[in-house]
PDB file of C-alpha atoms in Angstrom:
ATOM      1  CA  UNK F   1      -7.134  34.401  -6.134  1.00 59.00           C
ATOM      2  CA  UNK F   2      -3.402  34.637  -5.630  1.00 67.00           C
ATOM      3  CA  UNK F   3      -1.608  32.691  -8.394  1.00 69.00           C
ATOM      4  CA  UNK F   4       0.871  31.214  -5.896  1.00 75.00           C
ATOM      5  CA  UNK F   5      -2.025  29.081  -4.617  1.00 81.00           C
ATOM      6  CA  UNK F   6      -2.529  27.322  -7.957  1.00 86.00           C
ATOM      7  CA  UNK F   7       0.802  25.469  -8.337  1.00 89.00           C
ATOM      8  CA  UNK F   8       0.561  23.486  -5.079  1.00 91.00           C
ATOM      9  CA  UNK F   9      -2.759  22.001  -6.254  1.00 90.00           C
ATOM     10  CA  UNK F  10      -1.351  21.135  -9.694  1.00 90.00           C
ATOM     11  CA  UNK F  11       1.803  19.565  -8.241  1.00 93.00           C
ATOM     12  CA  UNK F  12      -0.148  17.678  -5.565  1.00 94.00           C
ATOM     13  CA  UNK F  13      -2.549  16.176  -8.094  1.00 94.00           C
ATOM     14  CA  UNK F  14       0.224  15.114 -10.454  1.00 95.00           C
ATOM     15  CA  UNK F  15       2.253  13.644  -7.582  1.00 96.00           C
ATOM     16  CA  UNK F  16      -0.635  11.667  -6.107  1.00 95.00           C
ATOM     17  CA  UNK F  17      -1.741  10.208  -9.445  1.00 93.00           C
ATOM     18  CA  UNK F  18       1.843   9.294 -10.360  1.00 94.00           C
ATOM     19  CA  UNK F  19       2.785   7.688  -7.038  1.00 94.00           C
ATOM     20  CA  UNK F  20      -0.515   5.985  -6.243  1.00 91.00           C
ATOM     21  CA  UNK F  21      -1.749   4.958  -9.703  1.00 89.00           C
ATOM     22  CA  UNK F  22       1.365   5.213 -11.915  1.00 89.00           C
ATOM     23  CA  UNK F  23      -0.614   7.626 -14.087  1.00 89.00           C
ATOM     24  CA  UNK F  24       0.578  10.822 -15.732  1.00 91.00           C
ATOM     25  CA  UNK F  25      -1.958  13.631 -15.450  1.00 93.00           C
ATOM     26  CA  UNK F  26      -1.994  16.607 -17.742  1.00 93.00           C
ATOM     27  CA  UNK F  27      -3.597  19.660 -16.214  1.00 92.00           C
ATOM     28  CA  UNK F  28      -5.432  22.060 -18.484  1.00 92.00           C
ATOM     29  CA  UNK F  29      -5.476  25.816 -18.224  1.00 91.00           C
ATOM     30  CA  UNK F  30      -6.905  27.085 -14.926  1.00 89.00           C
ATOM     31  CA  UNK F  31     -10.191  28.938 -15.249  1.00 89.00           C
ATOM     32  CA  UNK F  32     -12.628  30.619 -12.934  1.00 88.00           C
ATOM     33  CA  UNK F  33     -15.634  28.451 -12.255  1.00 86.00           C
ATOM     34  CA  UNK F  34     -18.930  30.286 -12.309  1.00 81.00           C
ATOM     35  CA  UNK F  35     -21.224  27.432 -11.265  1.00 79.00           C
ATOM     36  CA  UNK F  36     -21.142  26.314  -7.643  1.00 80.00           C
ATOM     37  CA  UNK F  37     -21.824  22.704  -8.590  1.00 80.00           C
ATOM     38  CA  UNK F  38     -19.979  19.399  -8.733  1.00 83.00           C
ATOM     39  CA  UNK F  39     -18.120  19.082 -12.023  1.00 82.00           C
ATOM     40  CA  UNK F  40     -18.559  15.340 -12.560  1.00 89.00           C
ATOM     41  CA  UNK F  41     -20.210  12.122 -11.327  1.00 93.00           C
ATOM     42  CA  UNK F  42     -18.482  11.881  -7.944  1.00 95.00           C
ATOM     43  CA  UNK F  43     -16.829  14.698  -6.001  1.00 94.00           C
ATOM     44  CA  UNK F  44     -14.758  14.658  -2.841  1.00 94.00           C
ATOM     45  CA  UNK F  45     -14.961  17.939  -0.920  1.00 92.00           C
ATOM     46  CA  UNK F  46     -12.784  19.112   1.958  1.00 93.00           C
ATOM     47  CA  UNK F  47     -12.804  22.396   3.847  1.00 90.00           C
ATOM     48  CA  UNK F  48      -9.524  24.170   4.607  1.00 89.00           C
ATOM     49  CA  UNK F  49      -8.959  26.375   7.655  1.00 89.00           C
ATOM     50  CA  UNK F  50      -6.069  28.160   9.326  1.00 89.00           C
ATOM     51  CA  UNK F  51      -4.355  31.374   8.295  1.00 86.00           C
ATOM     52  CA  UNK F  52      -6.697  31.344   5.295  1.00 86.00           C
ATOM     53  CA  UNK F  53      -9.972  29.531   4.627  1.00 86.00           C
ATOM     54  CA  UNK F  54     -11.090  27.659   1.589  1.00 86.00           C
ATOM     55  CA  UNK F  55     -12.269  24.464   0.039  1.00 90.00           C
ATOM     56  CA  UNK F  56     -11.030  21.792  -2.352  1.00 91.00           C
ATOM     57  CA  UNK F  57     -13.198  19.604  -4.580  1.00 92.00           C
ATOM     58  CA  UNK F  58     -11.904  16.620  -6.579  1.00 94.00           C
ATOM     59  CA  UNK F  59     -14.432  15.580  -9.255  1.00 94.00           C
ATOM     60  CA  UNK F  60     -14.129  12.429 -11.357  1.00 94.00           C
ATOM     61  CA  UNK F  61     -16.249  10.492 -13.802  1.00 92.00           C
ATOM     62  CA  UNK F  62     -17.897   7.348 -12.479  1.00 93.00           C
ATOM     63  CA  UNK F  63     -15.625   5.166 -14.634  1.00 91.00           C
ATOM     64  CA  UNK F  64     -12.482   6.906 -13.335  1.00 92.00           C
ATOM     65  CA  UNK F  65     -13.665   6.495  -9.738  1.00 94.00           C
ATOM     66  CA  UNK F  66     -14.340   2.767 -10.109  1.00 93.00           C
ATOM     67  CA  UNK F  67     -11.022   2.273 -11.907  1.00 90.00           C
ATOM     68  CA  UNK F  68      -9.154   4.129  -9.131  1.00 90.00           C
ATOM     69  CA  UNK F  69     -10.877   1.929  -6.574  1.00 93.00           C
ATOM     70  CA  UNK F  70      -9.811  -1.185  -8.514  1.00 91.00           C
ATOM     71  CA  UNK F  71      -6.186  -0.012  -8.645  1.00 88.00           C
ATOM     72  CA  UNK F  72      -6.140   0.736  -4.925  1.00 88.00           C
ATOM     73  CA  UNK F  73      -7.873  -2.414  -3.699  1.00 90.00           C
ATOM     74  CA  UNK F  74      -7.385  -4.957  -6.453  1.00 90.00           C
ATOM     75  CA  UNK F  75     -11.081  -5.681  -6.793  1.00 93.00           C
ATOM     76  CA  UNK F  76     -13.759  -4.545  -9.183  1.00 92.00           C
ATOM     77  CA  UNK F  77     -16.556  -2.212  -8.156  1.00 92.00           C
ATOM     78  CA  UNK F  78     -19.893  -2.257  -9.917  1.00 89.00           C
ATOM     79  CA  UNK F  79     -20.628   1.458  -9.615  1.00 93.00           C
ATOM     80  CA  UNK F  80     -19.173   4.746  -8.439  1.00 94.00           C
ATOM     81  CA  UNK F  81     -22.116   4.764  -6.016  1.00 94.00           C
ATOM     82  CA  UNK F  82     -20.685   1.737  -4.169  1.00 94.00           C
ATOM     83  CA  UNK F  83     -19.890   2.845  -0.582  1.00 95.00           C
ATOM     84  CA  UNK F  84     -16.321   1.537  -0.876  1.00 95.00           C
ATOM     85  CA  UNK F  85     -15.727   3.644  -4.017  1.00 96.00           C
ATOM     86  CA  UNK F  86     -17.239   6.690  -2.314  1.00 95.00           C
ATOM     87  CA  UNK F  87     -14.870   6.146   0.626  1.00 95.00           C
ATOM     88  CA  UNK F  88     -11.875   5.763  -1.730  1.00 95.00           C
ATOM     89  CA  UNK F  89     -12.661   9.093  -3.438  1.00 95.00           C
ATOM     90  CA  UNK F  90     -12.913  10.759  -0.023  1.00 94.00           C
ATOM     91  CA  UNK F  91      -9.484   9.394   0.831  1.00 94.00           C
ATOM     92  CA  UNK F  92      -8.058  10.494  -2.529  1.00 95.00           C
ATOM     93  CA  UNK F  93      -9.367  14.014  -1.838  1.00 95.00           C
ATOM     94  CA  UNK F  94      -7.763  13.939   1.593  1.00 95.00           C
ATOM     95  CA  UNK F  95      -4.398  12.871   0.155  1.00 95.00           C
ATOM     96  CA  UNK F  96      -4.404  15.532  -2.583  1.00 95.00           C
ATOM     97  CA  UNK F  97      -5.402  18.107   0.047  1.00 94.00           C
ATOM     98  CA  UNK F  98      -2.494  17.036   2.269  1.00 94.00           C
ATOM     99  CA  UNK F  99       0.020  17.287  -0.566  1.00 95.00           C
ATOM    100  CA  UNK F 100      -1.306  20.709  -1.619  1.00 93.00           C
ATOM    101  CA  UNK F 101      -1.194  21.970   1.970  1.00 92.00           C
ATOM    102  CA  UNK F 102       2.458  20.887   2.210  1.00 93.00           C
ATOM    103  CA  UNK F 103       3.144  22.906  -0.939  1.00 91.00           C
ATOM    104  CA  UNK F 104       1.310  25.932   0.433  1.00 90.00           C
ATOM    105  CA  UNK F 105       3.446  25.780   3.582  1.00 90.00           C
ATOM    106  CA  UNK F 106       6.490  26.675   1.462  1.00 88.00           C
ATOM    107  CA  UNK F 107       4.707  30.003   0.836  1.00 83.00           C
ATOM    108  CA  UNK F 108       4.188  30.420   4.557  1.00 87.00           C
ATOM    109  CA  UNK F 109       0.515  29.419   4.509  1.00 87.00           C
ATOM    110  CA  UNK F 110      -0.464  26.854   7.105  1.00 89.00           C
ATOM    111  CA  UNK F 111      -3.843  25.154   6.641  1.00 91.00           C
ATOM    112  CA  UNK F 112      -5.658  22.254   8.257  1.00 90.00           C
ATOM    113  CA  UNK F 113      -8.276  20.129   6.548  1.00 90.00           C
ATOM    114  CA  UNK F 114     -11.680  19.015   7.723  1.00 89.00           C
ATOM    115  CA  UNK F 115     -12.886  15.460   7.219  1.00 89.00           C
ATOM    116  CA  UNK F 116     -13.721  15.065   3.517  1.00 88.00           C
ATOM    117  CA  UNK F 117     -17.233  14.345   2.344  1.00 91.00           C
ATOM    118  CA  UNK F 118     -18.251  12.929  -0.998  1.00 94.00           C
ATOM    119  CA  UNK F 119     -21.104  14.016  -3.259  1.00 91.00           C
ATOM    120  CA  UNK F 120     -22.444  11.494  -5.746  1.00 94.00           C
ATOM    121  CA  UNK F 121     -24.155  13.008  -8.772  1.00 87.00           C
ATOM    122  CA  UNK F 122     -23.141  15.533 -11.376  1.00 82.00           C
ATOM    123  CA  UNK F 123     -24.365  19.067 -10.853  1.00 81.00           C
ATOM    124  CA  UNK F 124     -24.886  18.822  -7.101  1.00 83.00           C
ATOM    125  CA  UNK F 125     -24.547  22.200  -5.385  1.00 82.00           C
ATOM    126  CA  UNK F 126     -21.353  22.930  -3.454  1.00 82.00           C
ATOM    127  CA  UNK F 127     -21.344  25.861  -1.050  1.00 74.00           C
ATOM    128  CA  UNK F 128     -17.770  27.163  -1.208  1.00 68.00           C
ATOM    129  CA  UNK F 129     -16.843  29.000   1.979  1.00 64.00           C
ATOM    130  CA  UNK F 130     -14.729  31.588   0.187  1.00 67.00           C
ATOM    131  CA  UNK F 131     -16.235  34.703  -1.343  1.00 74.00           C
ATOM    132  CA  UNK F 132     -13.452  34.648  -3.940  1.00 75.00           C
ATOM    133  CA  UNK F 133     -13.901  32.913  -7.294  1.00 82.00           C
ATOM    134  CA  UNK F 134     -13.359  29.178  -7.545  1.00 87.00           C
ATOM    135  CA  UNK F 135     -10.388  28.097  -9.662  1.00 89.00           C
ATOM    136  CA  UNK F 136     -11.033  24.998 -11.778  1.00 90.00           C
ATOM    137  CA  UNK F 137      -8.210  22.833 -13.115  1.00 91.00           C
ATOM    138  CA  UNK F 138      -9.286  20.323 -15.781  1.00 94.00           C
ATOM    139  CA  UNK F 139      -7.469  16.982 -15.569  1.00 94.00           C
ATOM    140  CA  UNK F 140      -6.756  14.607 -18.441  1.00 93.00           C
ATOM    141  CA  UNK F 141      -5.389  11.122 -17.857  1.00 92.00           C
ATOM    142  CA  UNK F 142      -5.670   7.488 -18.862  1.00 89.00           C
ATOM    143  CA  UNK F 143      -6.146   4.769 -16.255  1.00 81.00           C
ATOM    144  CA  UNK F 144      -5.631   1.063 -16.803  1.00 71.00           C
ATOM    145  CA  UNK F 145      -9.094   0.790 -18.335  1.00 64.00           C
ATOM    146  CA  UNK F 146      -7.467   2.212 -21.488  1.00 76.00           C
ATOM    147  CA  UNK F 147     -10.025   4.988 -21.857  1.00 78.00           C
ATOM    148  CA  UNK F 148      -9.143   8.688 -21.724  1.00 89.00           C
ATOM    149  CA  UNK F 149     -10.565  10.189 -18.543  1.00 89.00           C
ATOM    150  CA  UNK F 150     -11.210  13.689 -17.321  1.00 87.00           C
ATOM    151  CA  UNK F 151     -11.650  15.186 -13.920  1.00 91.00           C
ATOM    152  CA  UNK F 152     -11.463  18.521 -12.159  1.00 92.00           C
ATOM    153  CA  UNK F 153      -9.712  20.023  -9.178  1.00 89.00           C
ATOM    154  CA  UNK F 154     -11.763  22.996  -8.032  1.00 90.00           C
ATOM    155  CA  UNK F 155     -10.582  25.148  -5.130  1.00 89.00           C
ATOM    156  CA  UNK F 156     -10.867  28.522  -3.501  1.00 86.00           C
ATOM    157  CA  UNK F 157      -8.726  30.079  -0.795  1.00 85.00           C
ATOM    158  CA  UNK F 158      -9.136  33.477   0.808  1.00 81.00           C
TER     159      UNK F 158
END
């Protein structure tokens, strides 16, 4: 994995969380992800195609997903399995993907995104289209529920 691909995903995630949720995100050290599974309770996945191919996955805890939904729509959700929450996480994935793709364009890499899909359940298998390793970025943040939250941005581009 070319290291110039990592920064656009970090910057996109920080930008989206700051502008949409007024939340500062700290991103942990990137690592190579061995398991081809969802990293948390709910995961938005989007394929990337163009000059390169790849995939992006945004994984969040159930509590983070319901809190994000509440911030976006001003109403409480009972569960991260609620169809409206699932849709919100798909849209969040799409927005982070768009921001990251804009960042990649500065390196001369033009990508398009497929329609995101959302997996509900930790440990669900994700078939990454790239044969290269998957880079995992751990996220640490605090939403308005006052609890520390974690998430992951996992991606691969070849």
